[in-house]
Each structure stands twice: as structure tokens, then as C-alpha cells.
CSV table of C-alpha atoms in Angstrom, one decimal:
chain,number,residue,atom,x,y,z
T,1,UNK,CA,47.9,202.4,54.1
T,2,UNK,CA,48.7,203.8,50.9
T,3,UNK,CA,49.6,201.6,47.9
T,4,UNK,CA,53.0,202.9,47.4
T,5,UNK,CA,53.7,202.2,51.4
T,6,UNK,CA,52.9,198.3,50.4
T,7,UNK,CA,55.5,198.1,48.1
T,8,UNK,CA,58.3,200.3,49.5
T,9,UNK,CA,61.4,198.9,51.3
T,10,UNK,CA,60.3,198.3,54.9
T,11,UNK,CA,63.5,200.7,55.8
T,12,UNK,CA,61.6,203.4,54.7
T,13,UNK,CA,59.0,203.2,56.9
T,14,UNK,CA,61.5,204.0,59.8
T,15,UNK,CA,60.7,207.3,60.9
T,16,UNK,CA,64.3,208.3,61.9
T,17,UNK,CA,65.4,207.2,58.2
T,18,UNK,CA,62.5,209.5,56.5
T,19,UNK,CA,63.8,212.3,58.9
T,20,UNK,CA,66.9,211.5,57.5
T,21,UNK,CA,65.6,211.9,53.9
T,22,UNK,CA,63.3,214.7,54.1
T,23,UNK,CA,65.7,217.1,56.3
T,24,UNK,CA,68.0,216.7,52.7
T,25,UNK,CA,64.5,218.0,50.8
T,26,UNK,CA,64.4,222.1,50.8
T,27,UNK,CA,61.3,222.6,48.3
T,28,UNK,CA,58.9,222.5,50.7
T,29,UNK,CA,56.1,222.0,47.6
T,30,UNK,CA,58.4,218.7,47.8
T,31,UNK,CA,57.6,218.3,51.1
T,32,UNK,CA,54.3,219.2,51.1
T,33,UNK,CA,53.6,216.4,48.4
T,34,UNK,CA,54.9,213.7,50.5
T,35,UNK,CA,52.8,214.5,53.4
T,36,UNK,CA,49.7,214.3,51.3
T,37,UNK,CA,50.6,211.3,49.0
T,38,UNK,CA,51.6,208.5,51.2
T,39,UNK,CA,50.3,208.3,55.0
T,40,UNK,CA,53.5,206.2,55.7
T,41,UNK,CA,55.1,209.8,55.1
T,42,UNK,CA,52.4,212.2,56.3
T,43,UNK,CA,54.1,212.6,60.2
T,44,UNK,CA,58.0,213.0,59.1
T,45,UNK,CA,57.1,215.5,55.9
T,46,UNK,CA,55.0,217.5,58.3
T,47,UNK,CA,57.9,217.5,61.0
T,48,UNK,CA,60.3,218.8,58.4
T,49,UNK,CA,58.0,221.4,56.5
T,50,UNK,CA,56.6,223.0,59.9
T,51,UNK,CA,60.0,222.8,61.3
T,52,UNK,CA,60.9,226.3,60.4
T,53,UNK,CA,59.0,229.4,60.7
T,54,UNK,CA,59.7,232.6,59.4
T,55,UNK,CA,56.0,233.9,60.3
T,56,UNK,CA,53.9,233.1,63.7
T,57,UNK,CA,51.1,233.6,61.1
T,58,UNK,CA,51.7,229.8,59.4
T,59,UNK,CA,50.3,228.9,62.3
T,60,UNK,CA,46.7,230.7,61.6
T,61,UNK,CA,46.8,229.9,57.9
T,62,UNK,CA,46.6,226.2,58.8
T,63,UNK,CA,43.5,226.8,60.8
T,64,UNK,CA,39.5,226.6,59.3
T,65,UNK,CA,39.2,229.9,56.6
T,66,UNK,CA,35.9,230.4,58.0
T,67,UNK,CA,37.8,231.4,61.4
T,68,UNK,CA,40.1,234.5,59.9
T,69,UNK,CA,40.2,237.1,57.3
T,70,UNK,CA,43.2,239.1,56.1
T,71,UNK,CA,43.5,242.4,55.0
T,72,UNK,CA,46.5,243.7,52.3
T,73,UNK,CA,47.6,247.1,52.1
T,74,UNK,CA,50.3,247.3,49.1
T,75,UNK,CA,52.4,250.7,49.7
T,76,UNK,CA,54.1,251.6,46.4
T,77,UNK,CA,57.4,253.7,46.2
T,78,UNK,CA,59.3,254.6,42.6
T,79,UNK,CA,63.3,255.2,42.4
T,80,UNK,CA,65.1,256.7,39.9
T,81,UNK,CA,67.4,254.4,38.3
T,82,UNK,CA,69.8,255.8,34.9
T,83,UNK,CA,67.2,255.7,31.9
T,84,UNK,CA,64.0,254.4,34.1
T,85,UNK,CA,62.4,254.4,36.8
T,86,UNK,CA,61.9,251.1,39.3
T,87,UNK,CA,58.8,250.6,41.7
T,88,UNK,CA,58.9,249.1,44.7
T,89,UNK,CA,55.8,247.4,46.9
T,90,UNK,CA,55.4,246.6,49.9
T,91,UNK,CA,52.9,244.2,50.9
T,92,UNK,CA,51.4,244.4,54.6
T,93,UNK,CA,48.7,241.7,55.3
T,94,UNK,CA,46.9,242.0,58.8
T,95,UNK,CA,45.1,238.3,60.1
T,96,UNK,CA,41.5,238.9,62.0
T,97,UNK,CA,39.7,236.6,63.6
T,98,UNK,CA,35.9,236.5,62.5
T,99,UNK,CA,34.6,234.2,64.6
T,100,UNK,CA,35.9,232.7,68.8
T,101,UNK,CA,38.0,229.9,68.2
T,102,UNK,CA,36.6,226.6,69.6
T,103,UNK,CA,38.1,223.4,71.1
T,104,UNK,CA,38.5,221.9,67.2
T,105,UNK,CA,40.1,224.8,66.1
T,106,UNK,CA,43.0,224.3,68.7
T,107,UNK,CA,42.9,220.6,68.0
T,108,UNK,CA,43.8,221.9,64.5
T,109,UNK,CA,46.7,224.5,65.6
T,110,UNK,CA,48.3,221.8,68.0
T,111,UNK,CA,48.4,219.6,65.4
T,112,UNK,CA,50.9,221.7,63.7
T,113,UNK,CA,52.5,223.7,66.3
T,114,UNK,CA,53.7,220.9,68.4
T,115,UNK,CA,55.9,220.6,65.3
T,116,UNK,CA,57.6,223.9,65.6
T,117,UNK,CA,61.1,224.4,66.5
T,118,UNK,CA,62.1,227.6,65.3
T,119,UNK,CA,60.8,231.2,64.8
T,120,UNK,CA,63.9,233.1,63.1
T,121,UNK,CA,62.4,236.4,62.1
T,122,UNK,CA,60.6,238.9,64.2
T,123,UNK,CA,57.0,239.1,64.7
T,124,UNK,CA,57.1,242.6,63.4
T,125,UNK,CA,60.6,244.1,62.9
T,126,UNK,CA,59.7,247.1,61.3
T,127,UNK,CA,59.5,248.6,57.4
T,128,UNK,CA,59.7,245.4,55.3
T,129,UNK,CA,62.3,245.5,52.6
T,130,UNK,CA,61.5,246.2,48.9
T,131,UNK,CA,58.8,243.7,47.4
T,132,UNK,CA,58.7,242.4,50.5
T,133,UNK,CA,55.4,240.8,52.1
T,134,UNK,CA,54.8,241.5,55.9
T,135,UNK,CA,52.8,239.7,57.7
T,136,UNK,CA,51.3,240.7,61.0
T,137,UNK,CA,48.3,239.5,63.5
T,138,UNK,CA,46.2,242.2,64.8
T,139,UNK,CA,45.7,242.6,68.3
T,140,UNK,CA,42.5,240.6,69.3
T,141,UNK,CA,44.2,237.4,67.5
T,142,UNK,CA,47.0,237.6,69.4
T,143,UNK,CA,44.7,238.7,72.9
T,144,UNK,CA,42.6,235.0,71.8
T,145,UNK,CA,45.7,233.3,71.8
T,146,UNK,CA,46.2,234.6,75.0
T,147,UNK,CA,43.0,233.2,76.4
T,148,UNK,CA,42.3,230.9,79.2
T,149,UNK,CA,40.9,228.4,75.8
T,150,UNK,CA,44.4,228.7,74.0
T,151,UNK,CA,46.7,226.0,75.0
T,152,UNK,CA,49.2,226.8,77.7
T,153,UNK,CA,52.6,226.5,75.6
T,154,UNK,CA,51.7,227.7,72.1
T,155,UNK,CA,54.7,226.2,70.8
T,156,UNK,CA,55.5,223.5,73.3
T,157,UNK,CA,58.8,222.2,71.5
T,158,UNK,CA,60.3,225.7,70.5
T,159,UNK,CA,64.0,225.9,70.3
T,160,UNK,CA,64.9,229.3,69.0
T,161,UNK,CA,62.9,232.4,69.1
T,162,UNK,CA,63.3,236.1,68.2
T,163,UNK,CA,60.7,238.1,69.2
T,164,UNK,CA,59.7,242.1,68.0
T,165,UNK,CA,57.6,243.4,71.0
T,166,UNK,CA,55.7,246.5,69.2
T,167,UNK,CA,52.6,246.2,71.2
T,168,UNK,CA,51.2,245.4,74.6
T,169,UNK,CA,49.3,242.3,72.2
T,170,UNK,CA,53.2,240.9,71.5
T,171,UNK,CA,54.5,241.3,75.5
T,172,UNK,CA,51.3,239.5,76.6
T,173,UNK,CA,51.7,236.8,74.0
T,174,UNK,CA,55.0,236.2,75.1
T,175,UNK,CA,55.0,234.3,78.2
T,176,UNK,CA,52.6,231.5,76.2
T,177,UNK,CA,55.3,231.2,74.1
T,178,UNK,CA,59.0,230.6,76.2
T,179,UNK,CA,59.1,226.9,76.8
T,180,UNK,CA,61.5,224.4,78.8
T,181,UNK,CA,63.2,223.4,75.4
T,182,UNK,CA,63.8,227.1,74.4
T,183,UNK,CA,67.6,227.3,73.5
T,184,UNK,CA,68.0,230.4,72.3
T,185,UNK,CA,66.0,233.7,72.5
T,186,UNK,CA,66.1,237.1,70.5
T,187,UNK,CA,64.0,240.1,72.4
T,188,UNK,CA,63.6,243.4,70.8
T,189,UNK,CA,61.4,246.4,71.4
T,190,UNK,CA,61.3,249.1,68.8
T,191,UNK,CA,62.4,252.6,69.8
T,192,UNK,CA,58.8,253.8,69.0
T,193,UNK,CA,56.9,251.7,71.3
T,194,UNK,CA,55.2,252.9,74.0
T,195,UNK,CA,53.3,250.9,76.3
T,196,UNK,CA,50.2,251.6,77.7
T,197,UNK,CA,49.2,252.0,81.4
T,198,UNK,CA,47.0,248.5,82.0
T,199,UNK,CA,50.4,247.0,81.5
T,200,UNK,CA,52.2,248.5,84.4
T,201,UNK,CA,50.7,245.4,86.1
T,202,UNK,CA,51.3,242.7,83.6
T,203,UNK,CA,52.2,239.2,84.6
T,204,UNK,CA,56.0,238.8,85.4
T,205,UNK,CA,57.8,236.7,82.7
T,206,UNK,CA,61.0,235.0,84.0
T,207,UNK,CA,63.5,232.8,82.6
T,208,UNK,CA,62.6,229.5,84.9
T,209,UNK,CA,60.5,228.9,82.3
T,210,UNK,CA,63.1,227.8,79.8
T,211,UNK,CA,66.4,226.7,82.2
T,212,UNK,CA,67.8,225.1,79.4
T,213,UNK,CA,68.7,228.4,77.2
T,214,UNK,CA,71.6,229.1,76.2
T,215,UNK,CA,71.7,231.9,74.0
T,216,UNK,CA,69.6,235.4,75.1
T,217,UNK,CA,69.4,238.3,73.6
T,218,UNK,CA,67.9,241.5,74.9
T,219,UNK,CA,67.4,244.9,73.0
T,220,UNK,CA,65.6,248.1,74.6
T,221,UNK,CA,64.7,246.8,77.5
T,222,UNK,CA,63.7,250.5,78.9
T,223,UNK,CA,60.3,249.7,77.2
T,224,UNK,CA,59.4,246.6,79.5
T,225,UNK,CA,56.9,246.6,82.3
T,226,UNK,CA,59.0,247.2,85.4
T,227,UNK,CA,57.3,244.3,87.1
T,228,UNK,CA,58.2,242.0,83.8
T,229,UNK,CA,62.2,243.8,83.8
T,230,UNK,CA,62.3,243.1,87.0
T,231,UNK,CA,61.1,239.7,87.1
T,232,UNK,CA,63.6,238.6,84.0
T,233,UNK,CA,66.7,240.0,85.3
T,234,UNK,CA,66.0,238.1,89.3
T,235,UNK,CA,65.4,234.7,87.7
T,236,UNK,CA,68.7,235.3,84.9
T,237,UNK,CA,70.8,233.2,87.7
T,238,UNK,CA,69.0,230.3,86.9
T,239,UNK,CA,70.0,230.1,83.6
T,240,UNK,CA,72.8,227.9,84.7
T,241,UNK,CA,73.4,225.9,80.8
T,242,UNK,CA,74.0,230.0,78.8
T,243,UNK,CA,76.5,230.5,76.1
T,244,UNK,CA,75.8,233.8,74.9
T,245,UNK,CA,74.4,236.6,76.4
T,246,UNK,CA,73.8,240.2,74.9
T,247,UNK,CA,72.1,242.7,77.2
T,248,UNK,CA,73.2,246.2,77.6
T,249,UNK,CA,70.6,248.2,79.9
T,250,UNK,CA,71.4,245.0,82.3
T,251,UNK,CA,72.0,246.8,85.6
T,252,UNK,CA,74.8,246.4,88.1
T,253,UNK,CA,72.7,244.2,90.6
T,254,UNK,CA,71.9,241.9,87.5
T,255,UNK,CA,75.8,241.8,86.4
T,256,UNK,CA,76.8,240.1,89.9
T,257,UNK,CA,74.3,237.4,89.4
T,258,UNK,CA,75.8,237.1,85.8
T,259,UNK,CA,79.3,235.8,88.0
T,260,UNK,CA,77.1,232.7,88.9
T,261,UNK,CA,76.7,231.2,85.4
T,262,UNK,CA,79.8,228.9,85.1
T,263,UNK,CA,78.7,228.1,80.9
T,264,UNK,CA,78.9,231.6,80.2
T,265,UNK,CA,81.7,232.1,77.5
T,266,UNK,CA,80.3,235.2,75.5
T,267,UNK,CA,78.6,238.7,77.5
T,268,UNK,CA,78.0,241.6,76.1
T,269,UNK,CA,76.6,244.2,78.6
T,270,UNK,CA,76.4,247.8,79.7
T,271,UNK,CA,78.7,248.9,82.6
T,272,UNK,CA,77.0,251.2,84.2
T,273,UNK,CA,78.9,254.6,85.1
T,274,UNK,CA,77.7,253.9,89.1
T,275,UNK,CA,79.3,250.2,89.5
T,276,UNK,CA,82.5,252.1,91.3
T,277,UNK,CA,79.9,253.5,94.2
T,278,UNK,CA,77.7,250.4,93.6
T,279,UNK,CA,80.4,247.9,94.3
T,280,UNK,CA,81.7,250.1,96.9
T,281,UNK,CA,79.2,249.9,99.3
T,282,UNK,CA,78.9,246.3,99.1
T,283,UNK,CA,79.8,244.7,102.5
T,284,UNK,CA,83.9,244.1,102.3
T,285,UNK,CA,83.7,240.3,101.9
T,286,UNK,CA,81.2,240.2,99.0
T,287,UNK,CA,83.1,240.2,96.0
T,288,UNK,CA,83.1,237.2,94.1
T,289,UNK,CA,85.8,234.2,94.4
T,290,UNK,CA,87.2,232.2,91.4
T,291,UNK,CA,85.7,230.4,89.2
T,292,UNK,CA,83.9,233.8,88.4
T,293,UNK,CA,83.7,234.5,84.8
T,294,UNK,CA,86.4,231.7,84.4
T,295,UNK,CA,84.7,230.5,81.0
T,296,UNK,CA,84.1,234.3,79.7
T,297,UNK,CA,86.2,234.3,76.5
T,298,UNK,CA,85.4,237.4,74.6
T,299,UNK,CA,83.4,240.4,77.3
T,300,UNK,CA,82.3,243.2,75.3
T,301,UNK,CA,81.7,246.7,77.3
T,302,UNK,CA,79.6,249.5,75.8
T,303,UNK,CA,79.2,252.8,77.2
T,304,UNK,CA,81.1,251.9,80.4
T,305,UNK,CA,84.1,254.2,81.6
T,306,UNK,CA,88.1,252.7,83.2
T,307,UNK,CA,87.0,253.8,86.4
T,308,UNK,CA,83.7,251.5,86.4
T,309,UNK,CA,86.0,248.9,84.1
T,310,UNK,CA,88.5,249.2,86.9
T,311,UNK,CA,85.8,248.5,89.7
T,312,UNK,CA,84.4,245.5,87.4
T,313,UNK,CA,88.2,244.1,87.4
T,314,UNK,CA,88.9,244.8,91.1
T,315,UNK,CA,85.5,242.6,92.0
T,316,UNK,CA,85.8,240.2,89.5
T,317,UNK,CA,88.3,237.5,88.8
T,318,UNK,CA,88.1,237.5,85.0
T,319,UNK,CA,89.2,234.4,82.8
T,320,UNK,CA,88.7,236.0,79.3
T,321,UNK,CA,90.7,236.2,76.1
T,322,UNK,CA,89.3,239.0,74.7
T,323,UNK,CA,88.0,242.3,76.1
T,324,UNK,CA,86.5,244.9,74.3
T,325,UNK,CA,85.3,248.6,75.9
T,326,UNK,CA,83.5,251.0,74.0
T,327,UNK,CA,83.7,254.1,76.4
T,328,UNK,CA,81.4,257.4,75.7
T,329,UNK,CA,82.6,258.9,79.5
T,330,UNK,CA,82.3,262.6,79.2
T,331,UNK,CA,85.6,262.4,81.8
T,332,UNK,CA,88.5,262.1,80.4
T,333,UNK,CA,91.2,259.1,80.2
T,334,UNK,CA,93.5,260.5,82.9
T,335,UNK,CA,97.0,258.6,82.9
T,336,UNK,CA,96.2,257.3,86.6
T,337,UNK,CA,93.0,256.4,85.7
T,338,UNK,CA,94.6,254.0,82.7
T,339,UNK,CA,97.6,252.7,85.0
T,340,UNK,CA,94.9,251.8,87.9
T,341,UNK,CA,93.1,250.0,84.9
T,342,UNK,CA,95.8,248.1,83.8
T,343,UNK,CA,96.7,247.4,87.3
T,344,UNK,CA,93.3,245.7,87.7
T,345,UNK,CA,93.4,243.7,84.3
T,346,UNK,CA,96.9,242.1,85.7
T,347,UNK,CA,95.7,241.2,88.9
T,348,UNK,CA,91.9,239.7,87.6
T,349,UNK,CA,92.5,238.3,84.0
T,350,UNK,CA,94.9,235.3,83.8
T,351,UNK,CA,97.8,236.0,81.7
T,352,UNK,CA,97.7,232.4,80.2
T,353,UNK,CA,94.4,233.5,78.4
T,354,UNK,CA,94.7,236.9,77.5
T,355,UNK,CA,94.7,237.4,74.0
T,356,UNK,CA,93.0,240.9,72.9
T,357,UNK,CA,92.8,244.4,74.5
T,358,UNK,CA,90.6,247.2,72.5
T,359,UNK,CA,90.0,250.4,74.6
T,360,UNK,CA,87.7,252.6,72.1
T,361,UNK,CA,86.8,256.0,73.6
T,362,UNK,CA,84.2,257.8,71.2
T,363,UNK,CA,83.6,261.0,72.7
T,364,UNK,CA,86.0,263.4,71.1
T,365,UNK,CA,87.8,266.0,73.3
T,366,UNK,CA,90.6,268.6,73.1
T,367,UNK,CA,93.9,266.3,74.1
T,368,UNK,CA,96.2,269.9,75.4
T,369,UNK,CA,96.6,269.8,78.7
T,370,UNK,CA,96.6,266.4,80.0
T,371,UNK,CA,99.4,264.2,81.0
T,372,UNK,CA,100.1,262.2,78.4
T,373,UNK,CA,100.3,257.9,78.7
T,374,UNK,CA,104.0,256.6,78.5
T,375,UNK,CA,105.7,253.2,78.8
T,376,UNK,CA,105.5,253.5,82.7
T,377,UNK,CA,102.0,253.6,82.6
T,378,UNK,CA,101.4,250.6,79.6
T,379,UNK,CA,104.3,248.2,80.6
T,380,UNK,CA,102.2,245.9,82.9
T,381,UNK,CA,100.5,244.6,79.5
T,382,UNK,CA,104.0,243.2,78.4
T,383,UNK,CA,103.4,240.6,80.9
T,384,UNK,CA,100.8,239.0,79.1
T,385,UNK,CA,102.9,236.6,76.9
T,386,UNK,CA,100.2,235.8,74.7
T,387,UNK,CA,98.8,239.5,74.1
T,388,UNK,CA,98.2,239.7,70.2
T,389,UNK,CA,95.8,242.6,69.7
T,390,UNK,CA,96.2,245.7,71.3
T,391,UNK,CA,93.9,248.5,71.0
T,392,UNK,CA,94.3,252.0,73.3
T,393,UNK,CA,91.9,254.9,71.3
T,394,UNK,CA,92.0,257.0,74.4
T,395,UNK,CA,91.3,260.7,74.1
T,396,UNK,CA,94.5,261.5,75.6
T,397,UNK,CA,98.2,261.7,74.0
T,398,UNK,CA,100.0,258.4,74.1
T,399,UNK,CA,104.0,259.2,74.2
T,400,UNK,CA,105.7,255.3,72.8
T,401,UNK,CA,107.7,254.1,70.1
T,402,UNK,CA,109.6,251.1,69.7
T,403,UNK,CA,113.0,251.8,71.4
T,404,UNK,CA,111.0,252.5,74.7
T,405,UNK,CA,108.8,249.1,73.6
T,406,UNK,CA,112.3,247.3,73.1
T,407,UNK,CA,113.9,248.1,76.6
T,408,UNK,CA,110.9,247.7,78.8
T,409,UNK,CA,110.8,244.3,77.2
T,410,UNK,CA,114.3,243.5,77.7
């Protein structure tokens, strides 16, 4: 024991209390210092400075130099600005390994990575911003980490993680890295990647790995594995403690199982334009009972239509405040189509908790010729006393003003 660790107040040797401390410290040269200086601080300074991640590569910096190399590559860009012109870099560095990593090696990465709670940026989430250094592992790294050697949670206490699948390297590494205390996860696969055939048979990755997650995030999905998609989207009913959920390309046999996660209080999801024929052909006593969405208070719909939105409303009993629909149907809003919507929303959402309507249809169309939307068709939404946002940007003409407004209220 240090010196200074002889002479300090026995309270600071309390690890909670140095937690405490340290967590108030954000130079992490600061931090850095303490874990070197005094041994009595060495395991709280490290907690704290390896906390938070904004690079999976920290994690191969802190292993022996002789074991990797890294490669820069500085792209330079100029823009005019009035009277000079300004250069911009960007720096890409690439880890290698140069030699197998051995038994010590891990004893080395564990040491920190047991530390790790959070990964808030992406792996590899595109162009780096101006003077902005990426770093990135190449693909036999992240295959090593992969190996049967490599411990079997990378990152055994992980909380939050957000995650830019690019490669087949970055979906392999993946399931090494979801753990039992994962809270929230980000997934995103870049438009541009394509994965290769050897991975049509990739290990499934499910969510029983981390039951306790509460916020998930899904982008692009189209680019997964099927045997991986399929996998996730079975085992999402066991996610039985999630918050937040935002996955479009979800699928209508995934959205049922959705009803079975009482926690759930914000979804955003795709509708898709089949659920009316999907629903439809389920057996007559299937759809679901109450408490179904009961927690749900803001559902946000992209890309669905008020047919499918009608079918989602007939089979559900919704409990949310807030709904939001962003419609790009190449049908058009038909007056019946939006009084059998409304009809649904009165008979599925409870009119204690309704609190905001918005209907946005995007595609643009030529409004002559269809029956326009009056007070007879939009009066059931008067019946929601606490209604305070309303939203309708249907494609067809909507014939109200506030007299008619006035005496369908009174």
C-alpha cells in the first residue's frame, strides 16, 4: 500500500465512496492518474475511466503492442469559405493483429472489459465527420475475437450497445457480445452491405440472451441472415421487462407476439399492407384480450395504410395516448375507409387515454373525384374528452368548419 493510502481518511478507502468521487471526475487524464498513483484507487479509477466506450478498439489498445499494428489513412478535402479556403481530414486507423493472441493476452483484455458498461457509438457508422478520427478493426481481429480462445461474453457486464453491422466480421462478433445485463441495444446495417453466401448459415442470435433489455432498436434488418432474422424476431416474446421498441421491417407474425409484452410503453413498427388478409385468416377466436398493448403510450406507424390500421385496431385492444401513422398507400383515403378507421379507434383505444391523433398520408394524388370527409364521418373522435392533438393529412378533401364542429358537439 501506497504512502498516501496510510495517511488518507479510512472513508476513502470505501469503494462505494471513491465511486462516488470519481463518477464527479470527467478528465479522464484525471482518472487515469488516480489509477496509477495510489493502489487504494487503482480498481474504482479503472471502473470509472473504462466505464464508457466510444470505440470497441480501447479494448485492443490496452492489450501487449507487440500483439497489433494499426494502419492510418488521412483523406483530405478543402471548402471554400469567403476569403480562404478550409481543409478538412479525416483520419481512418485500421487495428491488425500480428501475432495469435494467447491465454495472457485475454487475461489482459478481461481485466478491462469486465469493466465495460456502455458502447454508445457504432462500430463503424459510416463517413466520419470533418477532422474526425475513425477507428475500425479489420476482419481477422474481430474473426480472433470470435474464436473458440476468446472469452465467451466479450463484455460480460454490458448495459447499452449500438452496434453498425457493415460486415459478415461485425454479425459474427455479435452474439459474443449481447449479455444477460444488456439494457438497451441499437442494431443498424448500412444500406450498402451485402452479405456473403457462408453466412446464409450463420449461428441464430436471439434475444434470451439478454431478457432483461429494455430498450431495442432495429434498422435494415432486410440485410440479416434469414436464419439470424428469424431467430430474433421468435425469441422477441421473451423480452418480457421492454420499454422501447423501434423496428419497422418487423413482420405481422412478430407484431402479435409484440401484444405479449405487458412493459411495453413506446413501438414504433411497420404495418404491413397484408395484416387485413393476415389477421383475417387467423382462426375466429385468436385475437388478442385486454391487457394487450394496455401500457403502449405513444404507437408510431410507418408505411402502413387505414385499412391495415383498421385491421391492427379491430384485433387489438389498444391503451395508447398517442398514435401516429405515416401512410405511403398508393390507394387512396376513401371516406368509408376513414369512418371504418375511426370506428376501430373508438371501439379499441380507451377514451380516458387518448390524447393525440396524426394521420400523415405522403403520397400525393389528384383529390377531384372522391367523396370528400365531413362531420358524419369525423364525429366519433368528439368522444374522446381528452383529445388534444388532431392531425387528418389525408389525400382526400375534408368538408368542416366550426359551426358543423359546434353542433355535433352540442
Amino acid at each position: 500500500m501506497s504512502y498516501i493510502s496510510r495517511v488518507m481518511h479510512p472513508a476513502l478507502l470505501v469503494g462505494e465512496i471513491q465511486l462516488h468521487i470519481f463518477n464527479e471526475i470527467s478528465n479522464k487524464n484525471t482518472l487515469n492518474a488516480l489509477a496509477r498513483t495510489c493502489q487504494a484507487f487503482t480498481e474504482a479509477a479503472l471502473d470509472v475511466l473504462w466505464r464508457d466506450l466510444d470505440s470497441f478498439t480501447r479494448l485492443i489498445e490496452c492489450m501487449p503492442h507487440d500483439l497489433w499494428t494499426s494502419t492510418v489513412i488521412v483523406n483530405r478535402s478543402a471548402s471554400q469559405r469567403p476569403g480562404r479556403e478550409v481543409v478538412y481530414e479525416y483520419h481512418k486507423r485500421t487495428f491488425k493483429l500480428c501475432r495469435t493472441i494467447n491465454s495472457s493476452d485475454w487475461d489482459i483484455f478481461q481485466k478491462y472489459s469486465r469493466r465495460v458498461h456502455y458502447i454508445r457509438r457504432p462500430s463503424n457508422p459510416g463517413p466520419p465527420s470533418r477532422n474526425e478520427r475513425k477507428d475500425l478493426l479489420d476482419d481477422a481481429c474481430i474473426l480472433a475475437l470470435c474464436s473458440l480462445s476468446a472469452p465467451a461474453r466479450l463484455l460480460p457486464h454490458l448495459k447499452s450497445l449500438i452496434w453498425t453491422v457493415d460486415s459478415d466480421s461485425h454479425l459474427l462478433l455479435l452474439p459474443r457480445l449481447l449479455s444477460p445485463s444488456l439494457i438497451s441495444l441499437g442494431l443498424f446495417f448500412p444500406v450498402l452491405y451485402r452479405r456473403s453466401q457462408r453466412l446464409e448459415f450463420a449461428p441464430q442470435i436471439s434475444f434470451e440472451i439478454c431478457p432483461s433489455l429494455r430498450s431495442l432498436t432495429v434498422s435494415s434488418d432486410r440485410h440479416l441472415p434469414q436464419c439470424a432474422l428469424e431467430g430474433l424476431k421468435r425469441s422477441i416474446s421473451q423480452l418480457q421487462s421492454l420499454d422501447v421498441l423501434s423496428w419497422y421491417h418487423i413482420g405481422s407474425e412478430t407484431i402479435l407476439s409484440l401484444g405479449q409484452l405487458s412493459t411495453l410503453t413506446r413501438a414504433a413498427f411497420e404495418l404491413p399492407s397484408n395484416f387485413f388478409t393476415y389477421t383475417a385468416a387467423l382462426p375466429s377466436h385468436s385475437p388478442m384480450p385486454k391487457p394487450v398493448f394496455s401500457a403502449v403510450r405513444m404507437l408510431q406507424i410507418a408505411y402502413g395504410d387505414l385499412t391495415s390500421m383498421t385491421a391492427f385496431l379491430n384485433y387489438f385492444n389498444v391503451g395508447t395516448q398517442e398514435i401516429m401513422m405515416f401512410s405511403k398507400s398508393q390507394s387512396p383515403s376513401q371516406a368509408t375507409t376513414v369512418r371504418n378507421f375511426i370506428a376501430a379507434l373508438g371501439s379499441s383505444v380507451s377514451r380516458d387515454n387518448f390524447q393525440c391523433l396524426n394521420v400523415i398520408d405522403k403520397v400525393e394524388r389528384d383529390r377531384t373525384g372522391f367523396h370528400p370527409i365531413g362531420i358524419r364521418e369525423l364525429s366519433p373522435l368528439l368522444t374522446f374528452h381528452r383529445l388534444q392533438h388532431l392531425e387528418l393529412a389525408l389525400q382526400c378533401p375534408i368538408v368542416m368548419n366550426d359551426a358543423m364542429l359546434f353542433e355535433a358537439g352540442a
